[in-house]
Amino acid sequence: MEADLPQYFILVLSAVFFVVDPFAAVPLYIAMTRGDSHEKRRKMALRASFTSAIVLIAFAFLGKSIFTLFGITLPAFKVAGGVLLFLIALDMVRAQPSRTRTSPEETREGAEKDDIAIIPLAIPMLSGPGSIATVMVLTAQAKGWQEHGAVVVSILLTALASYFILRAAQYAERVLKQTGLNVLTRLMGMVLCAIAVQFIASGTGDLLPGLVAGK
């Protein structure tokens, strides 16, 4: 177990970071905070990152209760979460804004708001359906306090990275340009595609073990 923990942690961290994908929030963050002071932008980035961490941790630990309340099995949720992640990943590979994260209507409303930290930046941009489904599945299949701790630490590190990425949003866009941001998005989309397929395969294997085994 202990020997496998670093490998497990890297897997969990990559899954959480790629599905949250703070780089995808950079263009919208810049557009919606245009005209705001540097200090106001910094505070909004901090609140958004903190809120997204709280939301994801809450859903991670409430996952089992939600499964029990609605009579949902973990394999079924793996398949559903995998399909959702795959749709998000396809949009990332094509470098297109994903409507599962936020809609044009929400973006326009955010641009008109005085403070976008909570909505739509934290929810649903950083902690949307895909990231919520991911942490719920990861926590549900985690074994022991070490693996549960790995999920929580991954969420916190992703939130920290999101804060610094949003703080440096203007500089990142200036250095990477839109093409550079699209390349990063496509690369993360490819990894997320693989994670989504793994979720679907694992869930299907649990639901239909005979079919997957070729019996």
GROMACS .gro file of C-alpha atoms in nm:
model
  215
    1MET     CA    1   0.000   0.000   0.000
    2GLU     CA    2   0.264   0.253   0.106
    3ALA     CA    3   0.481   0.172  -0.195
    4ASP     CA    4   0.185   0.238  -0.426
    5LEU     CA    5   0.075   0.558  -0.253
    6PRO     CA    6   0.299   0.803  -0.447
    7GLN     CA    7   0.180   0.655  -0.777
    8TYR     CA    8  -0.181   0.670  -0.659
    9PHE     CA    9  -0.137   1.031  -0.548
   10ILE     CA   10   0.004   1.133  -0.888
   11LEU     CA   11  -0.290   0.964  -1.060
   12VAL     CA   12  -0.545   1.136  -0.837
   13LEU     CA   13  -0.374   1.476  -0.860
   14SER     CA   14  -0.358   1.460  -1.239
   15ALA     CA   15  -0.724   1.357  -1.259
   16VAL     CA   16  -0.841   1.643  -1.036
   17PHE     CA   17  -0.616   1.907  -1.193
   18PHE     CA   18  -0.698   1.817  -1.552
   19VAL     CA   19  -1.073   1.808  -1.497
   20VAL     CA   20  -1.072   2.139  -1.306
   21ASP     CA   21  -0.845   2.279  -1.580
   22PRO     CA   22  -0.780   2.631  -1.444
   23PHE     CA   23  -0.614   2.729  -1.774
   24ALA     CA   24  -0.954   2.703  -1.944
   25ALA     CA   25  -1.084   2.970  -1.706
   26VAL     CA   26  -0.813   3.221  -1.800
   27PRO     CA   27  -0.974   3.376  -2.112
   28LEU     CA   28  -1.315   3.410  -1.944
   29TYR     CA   29  -1.157   3.541  -1.624
   30ILE     CA   30  -0.974   3.812  -1.819
   31ALA     CA   31  -1.285   3.903  -2.017
   32MET     CA   32  -1.510   3.921  -1.711
   33THR     CA   33  -1.265   4.122  -1.496
   34ARG     CA   34  -1.161   4.371  -1.761
   35GLY     CA   35  -1.157   4.716  -1.600
   36ASP     CA   36  -1.119   4.587  -1.243
   37SER     CA   37  -0.818   4.683  -1.032
   38HIS     CA   38  -0.528   4.442  -0.979
   39GLU     CA   39  -0.616   4.407  -0.609
   40LYS     CA   40  -0.980   4.328  -0.684
   41ARG     CA   41  -0.877   4.064  -0.936
   42ARG     CA   42  -0.641   3.909  -0.683
   43LYS     CA   43  -0.915   3.888  -0.418
   44MET     CA   44  -1.162   3.736  -0.665
   45ALA     CA   45  -0.906   3.475  -0.773
   46LEU     CA   46  -0.843   3.387  -0.406
   47ARG     CA   47  -1.213   3.355  -0.320
   48ALA     CA   48  -1.288   3.156  -0.633
   49SER     CA   49  -1.007   2.907  -0.566
   50PHE     CA   50  -1.098   2.873  -0.196
   51THR     CA   51  -1.468   2.825  -0.277
   52SER     CA   52  -1.396   2.561  -0.542
   53ALA     CA   53  -1.185   2.365  -0.291
   54ILE     CA   54  -1.463   2.377  -0.030
   55VAL     CA   55  -1.726   2.267  -0.284
   56LEU     CA   56  -1.517   1.976  -0.413
   57ILE     CA   57  -1.417   1.856  -0.065
   58ALA     CA   58  -1.781   1.876   0.049
   59PHE     CA   59  -1.902   1.666  -0.244
   60ALA     CA   60  -1.611   1.426  -0.199
   61PHE     CA   61  -1.718   1.343   0.157
   62LEU     CA   62  -2.093   1.361   0.090
   63GLY     CA   63  -2.061   1.125  -0.206
   64LYS     CA   64  -2.157   0.807  -0.020
   65SER     CA   65  -2.457   0.977   0.142
   66ILE     CA   66  -2.574   1.101  -0.198
   67PHE     CA   67  -2.532   0.752  -0.345
   68THR     CA   68  -2.737   0.604  -0.061
   69LEU     CA   69  -3.006   0.874  -0.076
   70PHE     CA   70  -3.072   0.827  -0.447
   71GLY     CA   71  -2.998   0.455  -0.460
   72ILE     CA   72  -2.704   0.503  -0.698
   73THR     CA   73  -2.429   0.243  -0.718
   74LEU     CA   74  -2.064   0.337  -0.758
   75PRO     CA   75  -2.028   0.151  -1.092
   76ALA     CA   76  -2.326   0.339  -1.237
   77PHE     CA   77  -2.183   0.670  -1.122
   78LYS     CA   78  -1.843   0.579  -1.268
   79VAL     CA   79  -2.000   0.527  -1.610
   80ALA     CA   80  -2.207   0.847  -1.587
   81GLY     CA   81  -1.908   1.047  -1.463
   82GLY     CA   82  -1.688   0.899  -1.734
   83VAL     CA   83  -1.933   0.997  -2.008
   84LEU     CA   84  -1.952   1.351  -1.870
   85LEU     CA   85  -1.573   1.376  -1.848
   86PHE     CA   86  -1.541   1.245  -2.203
   87LEU     CA   87  -1.773   1.518  -2.334
   88ILE     CA   88  -1.568   1.782  -2.152
   89ALA     CA   89  -1.245   1.627  -2.280
   90LEU     CA   90  -1.369   1.635  -2.640
   91ASP     CA   91  -1.435   2.008  -2.611
   92MET     CA   92  -1.088   2.054  -2.459
   93VAL     CA   93  -0.921   1.861  -2.743
   94ARG     CA   94  -1.102   2.086  -2.989
   95ALA     CA   95  -1.010   2.391  -2.776
   96GLN     CA   96  -1.375   2.488  -2.755
   97PRO     CA   97  -1.558   2.626  -2.448
   98SER     CA   98  -1.750   2.342  -2.287
   99ARG     CA   99  -2.120   2.402  -2.222
  100THR     CA  100  -2.099   2.151  -1.937
  101ARG     CA  101  -1.878   2.404  -1.755
  102THR     CA  102  -2.059   2.725  -1.834
  103SER     CA  103  -2.296   2.854  -2.098
  104PRO     CA  104  -2.270   3.174  -2.305
  105GLU     CA  105  -2.560   3.312  -2.102
  106GLU     CA  106  -2.368   3.258  -1.776
  107THR     CA  107  -2.058   3.416  -1.926
  108ARG     CA  108  -2.250   3.727  -2.034
  109GLU     CA  109  -2.414   3.751  -1.691
  110GLY     CA  110  -2.073   3.717  -1.525
  111ALA     CA  111  -1.932   4.000  -1.735
  112GLU     CA  112  -2.208   4.225  -1.602
  113LYS     CA  113  -2.154   4.132  -1.236
  114ASP     CA  114  -1.941   4.338  -1.000
  115ASP     CA  115  -1.792   4.027  -0.838
  116ILE     CA  116  -1.758   3.699  -1.029
  117ALA     CA  117  -1.558   3.506  -0.766
  118ILE     CA  118  -1.832   3.265  -0.655
  119ILE     CA  119  -2.052   3.252  -0.965
  120PRO     CA  120  -1.956   3.179  -1.239
  121LEU     CA  121  -1.582   3.149  -1.164
  122ALA     CA  122  -1.582   2.907  -0.868
  123ILE     CA  123  -1.912   2.749  -0.970
  124PRO     CA  124  -1.936   2.616  -1.236
  125MET     CA  125  -1.601   2.704  -1.402
  126LEU     CA  126  -1.360   2.553  -1.147
  127SER     CA  127  -1.596   2.319  -0.963
  128GLY     CA  128  -1.846   2.211  -1.224
  129PRO     CA  129  -2.030   1.882  -1.281
  130GLY     CA  130  -1.723   1.709  -1.424
  131SER     CA  131  -1.492   1.791  -1.133
  132ILE     CA  132  -1.763   1.712  -0.877
  133ALA     CA  133  -1.829   1.374  -1.038
  134THR     CA  134  -1.455   1.303  -1.047
  135VAL     CA  135  -1.388   1.368  -0.677
  136MET     CA  136  -1.700   1.174  -0.577
  137VAL     CA  137  -1.584   0.869  -0.773
  138LEU     CA  138  -1.225   0.897  -0.647
  139THR     CA  139  -1.338   0.922  -0.285
  140ALA     CA  140  -1.592   0.642  -0.317
  141GLN     CA  141  -1.329   0.399  -0.446
  142ALA     CA  142  -1.052   0.517  -0.211
  143LYS     CA  143  -0.937   0.267   0.052
  144GLY     CA  144  -0.809   0.382   0.389
  145TRP     CA  145  -0.731   0.725   0.524
  146GLN     CA  146  -0.418   0.763   0.311
  147GLU     CA  147  -0.605   0.740  -0.019
  148HIS     CA  148  -0.883   0.964   0.113
  149GLY     CA  149  -0.615   1.209   0.222
  150ALA     CA  150  -0.460   1.195  -0.125
  151VAL     CA  151  -0.789   1.310  -0.276
  152VAL     CA  152  -0.820   1.601  -0.031
  153VAL     CA  153  -0.457   1.709  -0.080
  154SER     CA  154  -0.504   1.690  -0.458
  155ILE     CA  155  -0.807   1.918  -0.435
  156LEU     CA  156  -0.618   2.167  -0.217
  157LEU     CA  157  -0.312   2.167  -0.446
  158THR     CA  158  -0.534   2.216  -0.751
  159ALA     CA  159  -0.708   2.508  -0.580
  160LEU     CA  160  -0.369   2.660  -0.494
  161ALA     CA  161  -0.251   2.617  -0.852
  162SER     CA  162  -0.577   2.769  -0.977
  163TYR     CA  163  -0.518   3.077  -0.762
  164PHE     CA  164  -0.169   3.137  -0.898
  165ILE     CA  165  -0.277   3.067  -1.256
  166LEU     CA  166  -0.564   3.317  -1.228
  167ARG     CA  167  -0.339   3.573  -1.060
  168ALA     CA  168  -0.096   3.541  -1.348
  169ALA     CA  169  -0.375   3.524  -1.606
  170GLN     CA  170  -0.281   3.841  -1.790
  171TYR     CA  171   0.086   3.744  -1.803
  172ALA     CA  172   0.005   3.387  -1.911
  173GLU     CA  173  -0.214   3.509  -2.195
  174ARG     CA  174   0.051   3.760  -2.297
  175VAL     CA  175   0.328   3.496  -2.301
  176LEU     CA  176   0.140   3.192  -2.430
  177LYS     CA  177  -0.104   3.380  -2.652
  178GLN     CA  178  -0.432   3.211  -2.744
  179THR     CA  179  -0.246   2.944  -2.943
  180GLY     CA  180  -0.036   2.844  -2.643
  181LEU     CA  181  -0.341   2.824  -2.418
  182ASN     CA  182  -0.516   2.609  -2.680
  183VAL     CA  183  -0.218   2.372  -2.696
  184LEU     CA  184  -0.222   2.329  -2.316
  185THR     CA  185  -0.598   2.274  -2.323
  186ARG     CA  186  -0.567   2.010  -2.595
  187LEU     CA  187  -0.292   1.824  -2.408
  188MET     CA  188  -0.494   1.820  -2.086
  189GLY     CA  189  -0.798   1.712  -2.289
  190MET     CA  190  -0.611   1.407  -2.417
  191VAL     CA  191  -0.519   1.301  -2.064
  192LEU     CA  192  -0.875   1.363  -1.948
  193CYS     CA  193  -1.006   1.146  -2.236
  194ALA     CA  194  -0.796   0.856  -2.108
  195ILE     CA  195  -0.920   0.910  -1.750
  196ALA     CA  196  -1.281   0.921  -1.875
  197VAL     CA  197  -1.239   0.596  -2.068
  198GLN     CA  198  -1.086   0.434  -1.760
  199PHE     CA  199  -1.386   0.544  -1.551
  200ILE     CA  200  -1.629   0.402  -1.808
  201ALA     CA  201  -1.436   0.077  -1.848
  202SER     CA  202  -1.407   0.028  -1.472
  203GLY     CA  203  -1.776   0.103  -1.413
  204THR     CA  204  -1.887  -0.120  -1.701
  205GLY     CA  205  -1.664  -0.398  -1.573
  206ASP     CA  206  -1.833  -0.378  -1.233
  207LEU     CA  207  -2.183  -0.362  -1.380
  208LEU     CA  208  -2.136  -0.631  -1.646
  209PRO     CA  209  -1.841  -0.845  -1.539
  210GLY     CA  210  -1.942  -1.135  -1.764
  211LEU     CA  211  -1.967  -0.918  -2.074
  212VAL     CA  212  -1.633  -0.745  -2.012
  213ALA     CA  213  -1.462  -1.076  -1.946
  214GLY     CA  214  -1.595  -1.204  -2.279
  215LYS     CA  215  -1.810  -1.476  -2.124
   0.00000   0.00000   0.00000
